Amino acid sequence: MSIAADRIIAISTGKTVYRDGESVIKVFSQPYPKALVFREALNQACMEDSPVRVPHVQRVFYAEQNLAISYEYMRGKTLKRLIAEQPQKSEELLKVLIDTQRLISFSRADMLFPLKDRLASSISAGINDAMLIYELTKLLYSMPDGASACHGSLGLSSILIGEDGAACVINWSRAARGYYLYDAAASYIQLYIEGEQALAEAYISMYCSSNDVSRQAISPWITLCAASRLSEGNARERELLCAFI
């Protein structure tokens, strides 16, 4: 399947996303693990019946030699684009992020992979120091359990605002089932990775005040989230992530 350059929506490591009529096709470059492709499709399908608005998964198929997922196309602008266009509304749009995150945390998704197991695997894959792995794993399993849906990387690029003003959440590859405060840590890290450090600090302050949560309660999850993403980050991202570990 050839992809016309003018139809490409996004390109990231191992993935190309483009529009095809009323569908969005995400193509995974080889040797992207087959199991992770199906898990991403499952994660999003699990959320289709939740209170959160998500594009419906249509099918998983081979596009020539590469696996691909077809999703329902959703019209709208990302929060990232809206903030770029209207920086004076940054606080208002960050509140949309926090409100959407709260809605996700109210969702139970029993078929999502357990958060602690996913983090433990990712931490081991991204760190070579055995003692550091031990300390992080010990910290991980000392943290509270939970049964909330967690998006895992909810940033400004993962929320579309439609013409009707409703939020739609995309990019569910890191979704898991676990403690809701992890998702606040993951959004904080995601904003940093997206180059939005000032917004990251504004976000975490707003999140804590609006949810009556202390920064100290989220800090261990920030460490764990950063450690879990080392295995997939580029050089710039790994340097940034190491500062939180």
Coordinates of C-alpha atoms in Angstrom, one line a residue:
M1 CA 0.0 0.0 0.0
S2 CA 1.6 3.3 -1.1
I3 CA 1.0 6.4 1.0
A4 CA 0.6 9.7 -0.6
A5 CA 2.7 12.3 1.2
D6 CA -0.2 14.8 1.3
R7 CA -2.3 12.3 3.2
I8 CA 0.2 11.8 6.0
I9 CA -1.0 13.0 9.4
A10 CA 1.9 12.1 11.6
I11 CA 5.2 10.2 11.6
S12 CA 6.9 8.8 14.7
T13 CA 9.5 6.1 15.4
G14 CA 8.2 3.0 13.7
K15 CA 4.8 4.4 12.8
T16 CA 3.2 6.4 10.0
V17 CA -0.4 7.7 10.3
Y18 CA -2.4 8.9 7.3
R19 CA -5.9 9.6 6.3
D20 CA -7.8 7.3 3.9
G21 CA -11.3 8.7 3.3
E22 CA -13.3 8.3 6.6
S23 CA -10.6 6.2 8.1
V24 CA -7.2 6.8 9.7
I25 CA -4.6 4.2 9.0
K26 CA -1.6 3.7 11.3
V27 CA 1.1 1.7 9.6
F28 CA 3.8 0.0 11.8
S29 CA 7.3 -0.4 10.3
Q30 CA 9.1 -3.7 10.6
P31 CA 10.3 -5.0 12.9
Y32 CA 7.6 -3.5 15.1
P33 CA 6.4 -6.4 17.4
K34 CA 3.2 -8.0 16.2
A35 CA 1.9 -8.4 19.8
L36 CA 2.2 -4.6 20.4
V37 CA 0.2 -3.8 17.3
F38 CA -2.7 -6.0 18.5
R39 CA -2.4 -4.7 22.0
E40 CA -2.7 -1.1 20.8
A41 CA -5.9 -2.1 18.9
L42 CA -7.2 -3.9 21.9
N43 CA -6.5 -1.0 24.2
Q44 CA -8.5 1.4 22.1
A45 CA -11.3 -1.1 21.5
C46 CA -11.6 -1.6 25.3
M47 CA -12.3 2.1 25.7
E48 CA -15.0 2.3 23.0
D49 CA -17.8 1.5 25.6
S50 CA -16.4 3.8 28.2
P51 CA -17.6 7.4 28.9
V52 CA -14.5 8.6 27.0
R53 CA -15.0 9.4 23.3
V54 CA -12.5 7.5 21.2
P55 CA -12.3 6.6 17.5
H56 CA -13.6 3.1 16.9
V57 CA -11.2 0.5 15.7
Q58 CA -12.2 -0.9 12.3
R59 CA -9.7 -3.6 11.6
V60 CA -6.1 -4.8 11.9
F61 CA -4.5 -5.8 8.6
Y62 CA -1.4 -6.1 6.5
A63 CA -0.4 -3.1 4.4
E64 CA 2.0 -4.8 2.0
Q65 CA 4.6 -6.2 4.5
N66 CA 3.6 -4.1 7.5
L67 CA 0.9 -4.5 10.0
A68 CA -1.6 -1.6 10.2
I69 CA -4.6 -0.5 12.3
S70 CA -7.6 1.3 10.7
Y71 CA -9.6 3.7 12.9
E72 CA -12.6 5.8 12.5
Y73 CA -11.6 9.3 11.3
M74 CA -12.5 12.1 13.8
R75 CA -12.5 15.7 12.7
G76 CA -11.1 18.3 15.0
K77 CA -8.0 20.1 16.2
T78 CA -5.6 18.9 18.9
L79 CA -5.1 20.8 22.1
K80 CA -1.5 21.4 21.0
R81 CA -2.7 23.2 17.9
L82 CA -5.4 25.1 19.7
I83 CA -2.9 26.4 22.3
A84 CA -0.5 27.4 19.5
E85 CA -3.3 29.3 17.8
Q86 CA -4.7 30.8 21.1
P87 CA -2.0 30.9 23.7
Q88 CA -4.2 33.2 25.9
K89 CA -6.5 30.2 26.4
S90 CA -3.7 27.9 27.6
E91 CA -5.2 27.6 31.1
E92 CA -8.7 26.9 29.8
L93 CA -7.3 24.2 27.4
L94 CA -5.2 22.6 30.2
K95 CA -8.4 22.3 32.1
V96 CA -9.9 20.3 29.2
L97 CA -6.9 17.9 29.5
I98 CA -7.5 17.5 33.3
D99 CA -11.2 17.0 32.9
T100 CA -10.7 14.4 30.1
Q101 CA -8.2 12.6 32.3
R102 CA -10.7 12.5 35.2
L103 CA -13.2 10.9 32.8
I104 CA -10.6 8.3 31.8
S105 CA -9.9 7.5 35.5
F106 CA -13.6 6.9 36.1
S107 CA -13.6 4.3 33.5
R108 CA -13.0 0.6 34.4
A109 CA -11.4 -1.4 31.7
D110 CA -10.8 -4.9 33.0
M111 CA -9.2 -6.1 29.8
L112 CA -6.4 -3.6 29.8
F113 CA -2.9 -4.9 30.8
P114 CA -2.1 -4.4 34.5
L115 CA -0.1 -1.2 34.9
K116 CA 2.5 -2.5 37.3
D117 CA 3.4 -5.5 35.1
R118 CA 3.7 -3.2 32.1
L119 CA 6.0 -0.7 33.9
A120 CA 8.1 -3.5 35.4
S121 CA 8.8 -4.9 32.0
S122 CA 9.5 -1.5 30.4
I123 CA 11.9 -0.5 33.3
S124 CA 13.9 -3.7 32.9
A125 CA 14.1 -3.2 29.1
G126 CA 15.4 0.3 29.3
I127 CA 18.0 0.2 32.2
N128 CA 21.2 -1.7 32.4
D129 CA 22.0 -1.1 36.0
A130 CA 20.7 -4.1 38.0
M131 CA 20.7 -2.2 41.3
L132 CA 18.7 0.6 39.8
I133 CA 16.2 -1.8 38.3
Y134 CA 15.9 -3.4 41.8
E135 CA 15.3 -0.1 43.5
L136 CA 12.7 1.1 40.9
T137 CA 10.9 -2.3 40.9
K138 CA 10.8 -2.1 44.7
L139 CA 9.3 1.4 44.5
L140 CA 6.8 0.3 41.9
Y141 CA 5.4 -2.6 43.9
S142 CA 5.2 -0.4 47.1
M143 CA 2.8 2.0 45.3
P144 CA -1.0 1.7 45.5
D145 CA -2.9 -0.7 43.3
G146 CA -5.9 0.5 41.3
A147 CA -8.4 -0.5 38.7
S148 CA -8.8 2.7 36.8
A149 CA -8.1 3.1 33.1
C150 CA -4.9 4.9 32.5
H151 CA -4.1 6.4 29.1
G152 CA -0.3 6.4 29.8
S153 CA 0.7 9.4 27.6
L154 CA -2.2 11.8 27.6
G155 CA -0.6 15.0 26.2
L156 CA -1.7 17.9 24.0
S157 CA -1.5 15.9 20.9
S158 CA -3.7 13.1 22.2
I159 CA -6.9 15.1 22.6
L160 CA -8.9 16.3 19.6
I161 CA -11.6 18.9 20.1
G162 CA -14.4 18.4 17.5
E163 CA -16.6 21.0 15.9
D164 CA -19.2 20.3 18.6
G165 CA -16.6 21.1 21.3
A166 CA -16.4 17.5 22.5
A167 CA -13.0 16.0 23.3
C168 CA -11.9 12.8 21.6
V169 CA -8.9 10.8 22.9
I170 CA -6.4 9.1 20.6
N171 CA -3.1 7.3 20.9
W172 CA -3.9 4.4 23.3
S173 CA -0.7 2.4 22.8
R174 CA 0.4 2.8 26.5
A175 CA -2.9 2.3 28.1
A176 CA -3.1 0.1 31.2
R177 CA -5.2 -0.7 34.2
G178 CA -3.9 0.7 37.5
Y179 CA -3.7 3.6 39.9
Y180 CA -5.2 6.9 38.6
L181 CA -2.3 9.1 39.8
Y182 CA 0.0 7.4 37.4
D183 CA -1.8 9.0 34.5
A184 CA -1.1 12.5 36.0
A185 CA 2.6 11.6 36.1
A186 CA 2.4 10.3 32.6
S187 CA 0.8 13.5 31.3
Y188 CA 3.5 15.6 33.1
I189 CA 6.2 13.5 31.4
Q190 CA 4.5 13.6 28.0
L191 CA 4.2 17.4 28.1
Y192 CA 8.0 17.6 28.8
I193 CA 8.7 15.2 25.9
E194 CA 6.6 17.4 23.7
G195 CA 8.7 20.4 24.6
E196 CA 6.1 22.0 26.7
Q197 CA 7.9 22.4 30.0
A198 CA 6.1 25.5 31.2
L199 CA 2.8 23.9 30.4
A200 CA 3.9 20.7 32.2
E201 CA 4.5 22.7 35.4
A202 CA 1.2 24.6 35.0
Y203 CA -0.6 21.3 34.4
I204 CA 0.7 19.5 37.4
S205 CA -0.2 22.5 39.7
M206 CA -3.7 22.7 38.2
Y207 CA -4.1 18.9 38.5
C208 CA -3.1 18.9 42.2
S209 CA -5.3 21.8 43.2
S210 CA -8.4 20.6 41.2
N211 CA -8.1 17.0 42.5
D212 CA -6.9 17.9 46.1
V213 CA -3.8 15.8 45.6
S214 CA -0.2 16.7 46.7
R215 CA 2.7 16.9 44.3
Q216 CA 4.5 14.5 46.7
A217 CA 1.9 11.8 46.0
I218 CA 2.6 12.0 42.3
S219 CA 6.4 12.3 42.4
P220 CA 7.1 8.6 42.7
W221 CA 4.9 7.9 39.7
I222 CA 6.8 10.5 37.7
T223 CA 10.1 8.6 38.5
L224 CA 8.5 5.3 37.5
C225 CA 7.0 6.7 34.3
A226 CA 10.3 8.3 33.2
A227 CA 12.1 5.1 33.9
S228 CA 9.6 3.0 31.9
R229 CA 10.0 5.2 28.8
L230 CA 13.8 5.0 28.5
S231 CA 13.6 1.9 26.3
E232 CA 11.7 3.7 23.6
G233 CA 13.0 7.2 23.7
N234 CA 15.5 8.9 21.4
A235 CA 18.7 10.4 22.7
R236 CA 17.1 13.8 23.5
E237 CA 14.2 12.1 25.3
R238 CA 16.4 9.7 27.3
E239 CA 18.5 12.7 28.5
L240 CA 15.3 14.5 29.6
L241 CA 13.9 11.3 31.2
C242 CA 17.0 10.6 33.2
A243 CA 16.6 13.9 35.0
F244 CA 13.5 12.5 36.7
I245 CA 14.9 9.2 37.9

